Each structure stands twice: as structure tokens, then as C-alpha cells.
């Protein structure tokens, strides 16, 4: 048990395709139209400070393990915040404070905390790289 966190990219697939194209995914389930695909962009375990960012900035303070649409501007904001803390570790408690919760992991600002920030930086940079240009982002946690 513990706090598991997922960032996904979802792409809508139109039923109507150009006559020169085909939706090969429909072949997986004949007679059914595949409406979209979802890619896992990022996964964290017990990175409670990052979870708290999503709860407070994207979920209106509600932490009910719900799937939540994430605006790319919120990802940019998270990346800026992570970069600020990595550049000046003394800002950690102010900008990305750890939070306690049901099996949320450590609330210490230690090497693990900063490893999660590095991981988050890589995840968000990848998400914003352009390869998910036609996708919407979603965050969901489980604990």
C-alpha cells in the first residue's frame, strides 16, 4: 500500500479518417470504434510533495483519487517550481512542502525528496516536449 501517482496523456481518435488513412486500432476490436488511446507519461510512488501540488493547484484541494484533467500551463508551473527548488534547496518547504497522509511516505526533505524532484523534472519535460501535442493530460493517484 502507498501513494501511487500517474500522469497520463490521452489522445482522441476521430471516427472519420481521410480516405488515404486508416484507424488500425479499430482492427483490434472489429465492429467497435476505438475512440482514444491513453499513454502513461509519468509514475511516482510516495512523492507526496508532487501529489500535494496537483491536489492544491489542479484538484481544488480535493484528494479523492479522482482522475483530473491537467492543463499544460499547470505542468509548466510545476516544472518552474521544481526547477526553483532544485536551484535553491532552501525553498523546498515554502514552494513544494511534503505532506503526510495515509501511507504517503516520508515528510523529510532529504535525498529521496530531491530525487523525486529530478524525476518530476524529467517527466514534465518529456510531457511538454511536443510529442504529446494532440493529447490531453490527466493526473490520478491511488492510496
Short mmCIF file of N, CA and C in Angstrom, two decimals:
data_model
loop_
_atom_site.label_atom_id
_atom_site.label_comp_id
_atom_site.label_asym_id
_atom_site.label_seq_id
_atom_site.Cartn_x
_atom_site.Cartn_y
_atom_site.Cartn_z
N UNK A 1 0.84 -1.18 0.00
CA UNK A 1 0.00 0.00 0.00
C UNK A 1 0.88 1.24 0.00
N UNK A 2 0.33 2.28 -0.51
CA UNK A 2 1.06 3.53 -0.54
C UNK A 2 0.49 4.45 -1.59
N UNK A 3 1.06 5.62 -1.64
CA UNK A 3 0.63 6.63 -2.59
C UNK A 3 1.26 6.34 -3.96
N UNK A 4 0.43 5.96 -4.92
CA UNK A 4 0.87 5.78 -6.31
C UNK A 4 0.26 6.91 -7.13
N UNK A 5 1.05 7.46 -8.04
CA UNK A 5 0.65 8.65 -8.77
C UNK A 5 0.94 8.46 -10.25
N UNK A 6 -0.01 8.87 -11.09
CA UNK A 6 0.09 8.63 -12.52
C UNK A 6 -0.22 9.90 -13.29
N UNK A 7 0.60 10.20 -14.28
CA UNK A 7 0.31 11.26 -15.25
C UNK A 7 0.13 10.57 -16.59
N UNK A 8 -1.02 10.80 -17.21
CA UNK A 8 -1.34 10.16 -18.49
C UNK A 8 -1.57 11.22 -19.56
N UNK A 9 -1.34 10.80 -20.80
CA UNK A 9 -1.69 11.61 -21.96
C UNK A 9 -2.74 10.83 -22.73
N UNK A 10 -3.83 11.48 -23.07
CA UNK A 10 -4.91 10.81 -23.78
C UNK A 10 -5.14 11.53 -25.11
N UNK A 11 -5.22 10.71 -26.16
CA UNK A 11 -5.45 11.27 -27.48
C UNK A 11 -6.76 10.74 -28.03
N UNK A 12 -7.60 11.66 -28.46
CA UNK A 12 -8.87 11.32 -29.10
C UNK A 12 -8.59 10.87 -30.53
N UNK A 13 -9.28 9.84 -30.97
CA UNK A 13 -9.15 9.35 -32.33
C UNK A 13 -10.50 9.48 -33.01
N UNK A 14 -10.55 10.27 -34.04
CA UNK A 14 -11.79 10.52 -34.75
C UNK A 14 -12.26 9.27 -35.48
N UNK A 15 -13.58 9.11 -35.53
CA UNK A 15 -14.17 8.00 -36.29
C UNK A 15 -14.00 8.25 -37.79
N UNK A 16 -13.89 9.51 -38.12
CA UNK A 16 -13.81 9.89 -39.53
C UNK A 16 -12.35 10.13 -39.89
N UNK A 17 -11.86 9.32 -40.80
CA UNK A 17 -10.47 9.44 -41.22
C UNK A 17 -10.41 9.74 -42.70
N UNK A 18 -9.34 10.33 -43.11
CA UNK A 18 -9.09 10.60 -44.51
C UNK A 18 -9.09 9.27 -45.26
N UNK A 19 -9.58 9.27 -46.47
CA UNK A 19 -9.66 8.01 -47.22
C UNK A 19 -8.28 7.38 -47.45
N UNK A 20 -7.21 8.17 -47.35
CA UNK A 20 -5.86 7.64 -47.52
C UNK A 20 -5.28 7.12 -46.20
N UNK A 21 -6.02 7.27 -45.11
CA UNK A 21 -5.56 6.81 -43.81
C UNK A 21 -6.48 5.71 -43.32
N UNK A 22 -6.05 5.02 -42.31
CA UNK A 22 -6.93 4.05 -41.67
C UNK A 22 -6.67 4.07 -40.17
N UNK A 23 -7.68 3.76 -39.43
CA UNK A 23 -7.55 3.66 -37.99
C UNK A 23 -7.31 2.19 -37.66
N UNK A 24 -6.06 1.79 -37.65
CA UNK A 24 -5.71 0.39 -37.44
C UNK A 24 -6.15 -0.12 -36.08
N UNK A 25 -6.37 0.76 -35.14
CA UNK A 25 -6.80 0.32 -33.82
C UNK A 25 -8.18 -0.31 -33.86
N UNK A 26 -9.02 0.13 -34.79
CA UNK A 26 -10.35 -0.47 -34.90
C UNK A 26 -10.27 -1.95 -35.27
N UNK A 27 -9.17 -2.34 -35.91
CA UNK A 27 -9.00 -3.75 -36.28
C UNK A 27 -8.81 -4.65 -35.06
N UNK A 28 -8.40 -4.08 -33.96
CA UNK A 28 -8.23 -4.86 -32.73
C UNK A 28 -9.57 -5.35 -32.20
N UNK A 29 -10.61 -4.56 -32.41
CA UNK A 29 -11.95 -4.88 -31.92
C UNK A 29 -12.94 -4.68 -33.07
N UNK A 30 -13.03 -5.64 -33.96
CA UNK A 30 -13.91 -5.49 -35.13
C UNK A 30 -15.34 -5.12 -34.71
N UNK A 31 -15.90 -4.18 -35.43
CA UNK A 31 -17.26 -3.73 -35.14
C UNK A 31 -17.31 -2.66 -34.07
N UNK A 32 -16.18 -2.33 -33.50
CA UNK A 32 -16.12 -1.29 -32.45
C UNK A 32 -15.17 -0.19 -32.91
N UNK A 33 -15.51 1.03 -32.56
CA UNK A 33 -14.63 2.16 -32.88
C UNK A 33 -13.81 2.52 -31.65
N UNK A 34 -12.50 2.49 -31.81
CA UNK A 34 -11.61 2.93 -30.74
C UNK A 34 -11.63 4.46 -30.74
N UNK A 35 -12.06 5.05 -29.63
CA UNK A 35 -12.24 6.50 -29.57
C UNK A 35 -11.01 7.24 -29.07
N UNK A 36 -10.08 6.52 -28.46
CA UNK A 36 -8.90 7.19 -27.96
C UNK A 36 -7.89 6.21 -27.42
N UNK A 37 -6.70 6.73 -27.21
CA UNK A 37 -5.64 5.94 -26.59
C UNK A 37 -5.06 6.76 -25.44
N UNK A 38 -4.60 6.04 -24.44
CA UNK A 38 -4.01 6.68 -23.27
C UNK A 38 -2.60 6.15 -23.08
N UNK A 39 -1.67 7.06 -22.85
CA UNK A 39 -0.27 6.72 -22.63
C UNK A 39 0.11 7.11 -21.21
N UNK A 40 0.85 6.26 -20.53
CA UNK A 40 1.40 6.66 -19.24
C UNK A 40 2.62 7.52 -19.51
N UNK A 41 2.58 8.73 -19.02
CA UNK A 41 3.67 9.68 -19.22
C UNK A 41 4.59 9.68 -18.00
N UNK A 42 4.00 9.50 -16.82
CA UNK A 42 4.81 9.52 -15.61
C UNK A 42 4.19 8.72 -14.49
N UNK A 43 5.06 8.19 -13.66
CA UNK A 43 4.62 7.44 -12.48
C UNK A 43 5.54 7.81 -11.32
N UNK A 44 4.93 8.04 -10.17
CA UNK A 44 5.66 8.30 -8.93
C UNK A 44 5.10 7.39 -7.84
N UNK A 45 5.90 7.13 -6.84
CA UNK A 45 5.44 6.40 -5.66
C UNK A 45 5.86 7.19 -4.43
N UNK A 46 4.87 7.61 -3.67
CA UNK A 46 5.06 8.33 -2.41
C UNK A 46 5.81 9.66 -2.56
N UNK A 47 5.66 10.30 -3.69
CA UNK A 47 6.21 11.65 -3.90
C UNK A 47 5.14 12.64 -3.46
N UNK A 48 4.93 12.71 -2.14
CA UNK A 48 3.78 13.43 -1.60
C UNK A 48 3.82 14.93 -1.85
N UNK A 49 4.98 15.54 -2.00
CA UNK A 49 5.04 16.97 -2.31
C UNK A 49 4.50 17.25 -3.71
N UNK A 50 4.80 16.35 -4.64
CA UNK A 50 4.29 16.49 -6.01
C UNK A 50 2.79 16.24 -6.02
N UNK A 51 2.36 15.23 -5.30
CA UNK A 51 0.93 14.94 -5.17
C UNK A 51 0.20 16.17 -4.63
N UNK A 52 0.76 16.77 -3.60
CA UNK A 52 0.14 17.95 -2.99
C UNK A 52 0.03 19.09 -4.00
N UNK A 53 1.03 19.25 -4.88
CA UNK A 53 0.94 20.28 -5.92
C UNK A 53 -0.30 20.05 -6.78
N UNK A 54 -0.48 18.82 -7.24
CA UNK A 54 -1.65 18.52 -8.09
C UNK A 54 -2.96 18.72 -7.32
N UNK A 55 -3.01 18.27 -6.08
CA UNK A 55 -4.24 18.42 -5.28
C UNK A 55 -4.58 19.89 -5.11
N UNK A 56 -3.61 20.69 -4.72
CA UNK A 56 -3.88 22.10 -4.42
C UNK A 56 -4.07 22.95 -5.66
N UNK A 57 -3.36 22.67 -6.73
CA UNK A 57 -3.37 23.54 -7.91
C UNK A 57 -4.28 23.06 -9.04
N UNK A 58 -4.65 21.79 -9.02
CA UNK A 58 -5.42 21.25 -10.15
C UNK A 58 -6.72 20.57 -9.71
N UNK A 59 -6.79 20.15 -8.46
CA UNK A 59 -7.96 19.40 -7.99
C UNK A 59 -8.78 20.19 -6.97
N UNK A 60 -8.53 21.48 -6.87
CA UNK A 60 -9.31 22.31 -5.96
C UNK A 60 -9.25 21.87 -4.51
N UNK A 61 -8.13 21.27 -4.11
CA UNK A 61 -7.96 20.83 -2.73
C UNK A 61 -8.62 19.50 -2.41
N UNK A 62 -9.29 18.88 -3.38
CA UNK A 62 -9.96 17.58 -3.16
C UNK A 62 -8.99 16.45 -3.47
N UNK A 63 -8.82 15.58 -2.50
CA UNK A 63 -7.93 14.43 -2.67
C UNK A 63 -8.76 13.16 -2.52
N UNK A 64 -9.43 12.76 -3.60
CA UNK A 64 -10.32 11.60 -3.57
C UNK A 64 -9.92 10.57 -4.62
N UNK A 65 -8.66 10.55 -4.99
CA UNK A 65 -8.13 9.61 -6.00
C UNK A 65 -8.85 9.75 -7.35
N UNK A 66 -9.43 10.90 -7.60
CA UNK A 66 -10.15 11.12 -8.84
C UNK A 66 -9.18 11.42 -9.98
N UNK A 67 -9.59 11.07 -11.19
CA UNK A 67 -8.83 11.45 -12.36
C UNK A 67 -9.13 12.91 -12.66
N UNK A 68 -8.09 13.69 -12.93
CA UNK A 68 -8.25 15.13 -13.11
C UNK A 68 -7.51 15.59 -14.36
N UNK A 69 -8.21 16.36 -15.18
CA UNK A 69 -7.57 16.99 -16.34
C UNK A 69 -6.50 17.96 -15.84
N UNK A 70 -5.35 17.95 -16.50
CA UNK A 70 -4.24 18.84 -16.13
C UNK A 70 -3.93 19.74 -17.32
N UNK A 71 -4.11 21.01 -17.12
CA UNK A 71 -3.79 21.99 -18.15
C UNK A 71 -2.27 22.03 -18.34
N UNK A 72 -1.79 22.09 -19.58
CA UNK A 72 -0.34 22.18 -19.79
C UNK A 72 0.31 23.34 -19.03
N UNK A 73 -0.43 24.43 -18.82
CA UNK A 73 0.12 25.54 -18.03
C UNK A 73 0.41 25.12 -16.60
N UNK A 74 -0.39 24.21 -16.06
CA UNK A 74 -0.12 23.70 -14.71
C UNK A 74 1.15 22.84 -14.70
N UNK A 75 1.38 22.09 -15.77
CA UNK A 75 2.62 21.33 -15.87
C UNK A 75 3.81 22.27 -15.95
N UNK A 76 3.67 23.36 -16.71
CA UNK A 76 4.74 24.35 -16.80
C UNK A 76 5.01 24.98 -15.44
N UNK A 77 3.95 25.27 -14.71
CA UNK A 77 4.08 25.84 -13.37
C UNK A 77 4.80 24.88 -12.43
N UNK A 78 4.43 23.61 -12.50
CA UNK A 78 5.11 22.60 -11.68
C UNK A 78 6.59 22.52 -12.04
N UNK A 79 6.89 22.53 -13.33
CA UNK A 79 8.28 22.46 -13.76
C UNK A 79 9.08 23.66 -13.26
N UNK A 80 8.50 24.85 -13.36
CA UNK A 80 9.18 26.05 -12.85
C UNK A 80 9.42 25.95 -11.34
N UNK A 81 8.43 25.45 -10.63
CA UNK A 81 8.56 25.31 -9.18
C UNK A 81 9.64 24.29 -8.82
N UNK A 82 9.63 23.15 -9.50
CA UNK A 82 10.65 22.12 -9.28
C UNK A 82 12.03 22.69 -9.56
N UNK A 83 12.18 23.40 -10.68
CA UNK A 83 13.48 23.99 -11.02
C UNK A 83 13.93 25.00 -9.98
N UNK A 84 12.98 25.80 -9.46
CA UNK A 84 13.31 26.77 -8.40
C UNK A 84 13.85 26.06 -7.16
N UNK A 85 13.20 24.97 -6.76
CA UNK A 85 13.63 24.25 -5.57
C UNK A 85 14.96 23.54 -5.81
N UNK A 86 15.15 22.99 -7.00
CA UNK A 86 16.43 22.34 -7.29
C UNK A 86 17.57 23.34 -7.33
N UNK A 87 17.29 24.56 -7.76
CA UNK A 87 18.32 25.60 -7.81
C UNK A 87 18.64 26.15 -6.41
N UNK A 88 17.64 26.17 -5.54
CA UNK A 88 17.83 26.68 -4.17
C UNK A 88 17.04 25.79 -3.22
N UNK A 89 17.70 24.80 -2.67
CA UNK A 89 17.04 23.79 -1.83
C UNK A 89 16.39 24.38 -0.59
N UNK A 90 16.81 25.56 -0.20
CA UNK A 90 16.19 26.18 0.99
C UNK A 90 14.74 26.59 0.74
N UNK A 91 14.30 26.60 -0.52
CA UNK A 91 12.92 26.97 -0.87
C UNK A 91 11.95 25.78 -0.83
N UNK A 92 12.45 24.60 -0.54
CA UNK A 92 11.64 23.38 -0.61
C UNK A 92 10.38 23.47 0.24
N UNK A 93 10.52 23.83 1.50
CA UNK A 93 9.37 23.86 2.40
C UNK A 93 8.35 24.92 1.99
N UNK A 94 8.84 26.00 1.43
CA UNK A 94 7.94 27.09 1.00
C UNK A 94 7.21 26.75 -0.30
N UNK A 95 7.92 26.20 -1.28
CA UNK A 95 7.35 26.01 -2.62
C UNK A 95 6.74 24.63 -2.87
N UNK A 96 7.34 23.58 -2.31
CA UNK A 96 6.84 22.22 -2.52
C UNK A 96 6.94 21.44 -1.21
N UNK A 97 6.11 21.82 -0.24
CA UNK A 97 6.22 21.15 1.06
C UNK A 97 5.72 19.71 1.01
N UNK A 98 6.43 18.80 1.69
CA UNK A 98 5.92 17.44 1.81
C UNK A 98 4.67 17.45 2.68
N UNK A 99 3.79 16.49 2.44
CA UNK A 99 2.56 16.38 3.23
C UNK A 99 2.42 14.95 3.73
N UNK A 100 1.79 14.83 4.86
CA UNK A 100 1.55 13.49 5.40
C UNK A 100 0.17 13.02 4.95
N UNK A 101 0.01 11.74 4.96
CA UNK A 101 -1.26 11.15 4.58
C UNK A 101 -1.18 9.65 4.74
N UNK A 102 -2.26 9.00 4.41
CA UNK A 102 -2.39 7.55 4.54
C UNK A 102 -1.35 6.87 3.66
N UNK A 103 -0.28 6.35 4.24
CA UNK A 103 0.81 5.69 3.52
C UNK A 103 1.43 6.59 2.45
N UNK A 104 1.60 7.88 2.76
CA UNK A 104 2.16 8.84 1.81
C UNK A 104 3.68 8.86 1.80
N UNK A 105 4.32 8.15 2.70
CA UNK A 105 5.78 8.15 2.74
C UNK A 105 6.32 9.25 3.62
N UNK A 106 7.60 9.45 3.52
CA UNK A 106 8.34 10.37 4.39
C UNK A 106 7.96 11.83 4.14
N UNK A 107 8.00 12.61 5.19
CA UNK A 107 7.79 14.05 5.06
C UNK A 107 9.11 14.80 5.26
N UNK A 108 10.21 14.07 5.21
CA UNK A 108 11.54 14.68 5.33
C UNK A 108 11.96 15.30 4.00
N UNK A 109 12.67 16.39 4.08
CA UNK A 109 13.29 16.97 2.89
C UNK A 109 14.72 16.45 2.88
N UNK A 110 14.89 15.34 2.18
CA UNK A 110 16.16 14.61 2.20
C UNK A 110 16.55 14.24 0.77
N UNK A 111 17.52 13.36 0.63
CA UNK A 111 17.96 12.96 -0.71
C UNK A 111 16.84 12.36 -1.54
N UNK A 112 15.95 11.57 -0.90
CA UNK A 112 14.82 10.98 -1.62
C UNK A 112 13.91 12.07 -2.18
N UNK A 113 13.65 13.08 -1.39
CA UNK A 113 12.81 14.20 -1.81
C UNK A 113 13.37 14.82 -3.09
N UNK A 114 14.67 15.09 -3.10
CA UNK A 114 15.27 15.73 -4.27
C UNK A 114 15.38 14.77 -5.46
N UNK A 115 15.49 13.48 -5.21
CA UNK A 115 15.43 12.51 -6.32
C UNK A 115 14.05 12.54 -6.98
N UNK A 116 12.99 12.67 -6.16
CA UNK A 116 11.65 12.78 -6.72
C UNK A 116 11.51 14.05 -7.56
N UNK A 117 12.15 15.12 -7.12
CA UNK A 117 12.08 16.35 -7.91
C UNK A 117 12.79 16.19 -9.25
N UNK A 118 13.96 15.53 -9.24
CA UNK A 118 14.67 15.27 -10.50
C UNK A 118 13.82 14.40 -11.43
N UNK A 119 13.18 13.39 -10.86
CA UNK A 119 12.31 12.50 -11.64
C UNK A 119 11.14 13.31 -12.21
N UNK A 120 10.56 14.17 -11.39
CA UNK A 120 9.45 15.01 -11.83
C UNK A 120 9.87 15.92 -12.96
N UNK A 121 11.04 16.51 -12.82
CA UNK A 121 11.57 17.39 -13.88
C UNK A 121 11.64 16.63 -15.20
N UNK A 122 12.18 15.42 -15.17
CA UNK A 122 12.29 14.61 -16.40
C UNK A 122 10.92 14.26 -16.97
N UNK A 123 9.99 13.89 -16.11
CA UNK A 123 8.64 13.54 -16.56
C UNK A 123 7.95 14.72 -17.22
N UNK A 124 8.01 15.88 -16.57
CA UNK A 124 7.30 17.06 -17.09
C UNK A 124 7.97 17.58 -18.36
N UNK A 125 9.30 17.57 -18.40
CA UNK A 125 9.98 17.99 -19.64
C UNK A 125 9.59 17.08 -20.80
N UNK A 126 9.51 15.79 -20.55
CA UNK A 126 9.07 14.85 -21.58
C UNK A 126 7.63 15.14 -22.01
N UNK A 127 6.76 15.37 -21.03
CA UNK A 127 5.35 15.65 -21.33
C UNK A 127 5.20 16.90 -22.18
N UNK A 128 6.03 17.90 -21.93
CA UNK A 128 5.92 19.17 -22.65
C UNK A 128 6.81 19.24 -23.89
N UNK A 129 7.45 18.15 -24.24
CA UNK A 129 8.42 18.14 -25.35
C UNK A 129 7.80 18.31 -26.73
N UNK A 130 6.50 18.11 -26.84
CA UNK A 130 5.83 18.23 -28.14
C UNK A 130 5.36 16.90 -28.69
N UNK A 131 5.86 15.80 -28.16
CA UNK A 131 5.43 14.51 -28.70
C UNK A 131 4.02 14.13 -28.28
N UNK A 132 3.46 14.84 -27.31
CA UNK A 132 2.07 14.61 -26.89
C UNK A 132 1.20 15.80 -27.28
N UNK A 133 1.57 16.44 -28.37
CA UNK A 133 0.93 17.68 -28.82
C UNK A 133 -0.58 17.57 -28.97
N UNK A 134 -1.07 16.45 -29.45
CA UNK A 134 -2.51 16.27 -29.69
C UNK A 134 -3.20 15.57 -28.53
N UNK A 135 -2.58 15.59 -27.37
CA UNK A 135 -3.11 14.86 -26.22
C UNK A 135 -3.55 15.80 -25.10
N UNK A 136 -4.43 15.30 -24.28
CA UNK A 136 -4.80 15.96 -23.03
C UNK A 136 -4.13 15.19 -21.90
N UNK A 137 -3.75 15.91 -20.85
CA UNK A 137 -3.08 15.28 -19.71
C UNK A 137 -4.05 15.08 -18.55
N UNK A 138 -3.84 13.98 -17.82
CA UNK A 138 -4.66 13.65 -16.67
C UNK A 138 -3.77 13.14 -15.54
N UNK A 139 -4.14 13.51 -14.32
CA UNK A 139 -3.44 13.04 -13.14
C UNK A 139 -4.42 12.21 -12.31
N UNK A 140 -3.89 11.13 -11.74
CA UNK A 140 -4.69 10.33 -10.81
C UNK A 140 -3.75 9.69 -9.80
N UNK A 141 -4.24 9.64 -8.58
CA UNK A 141 -3.47 8.98 -7.52
C UNK A 141 -4.29 7.83 -6.96
N UNK A 142 -3.60 6.98 -6.26
CA UNK A 142 -4.24 5.86 -5.58
C UNK A 142 -3.49 5.64 -4.29
N UNK A 143 -4.24 5.49 -3.20
CA UNK A 143 -3.61 5.23 -1.90
C UNK A 143 -4.50 4.39 -1.04
#
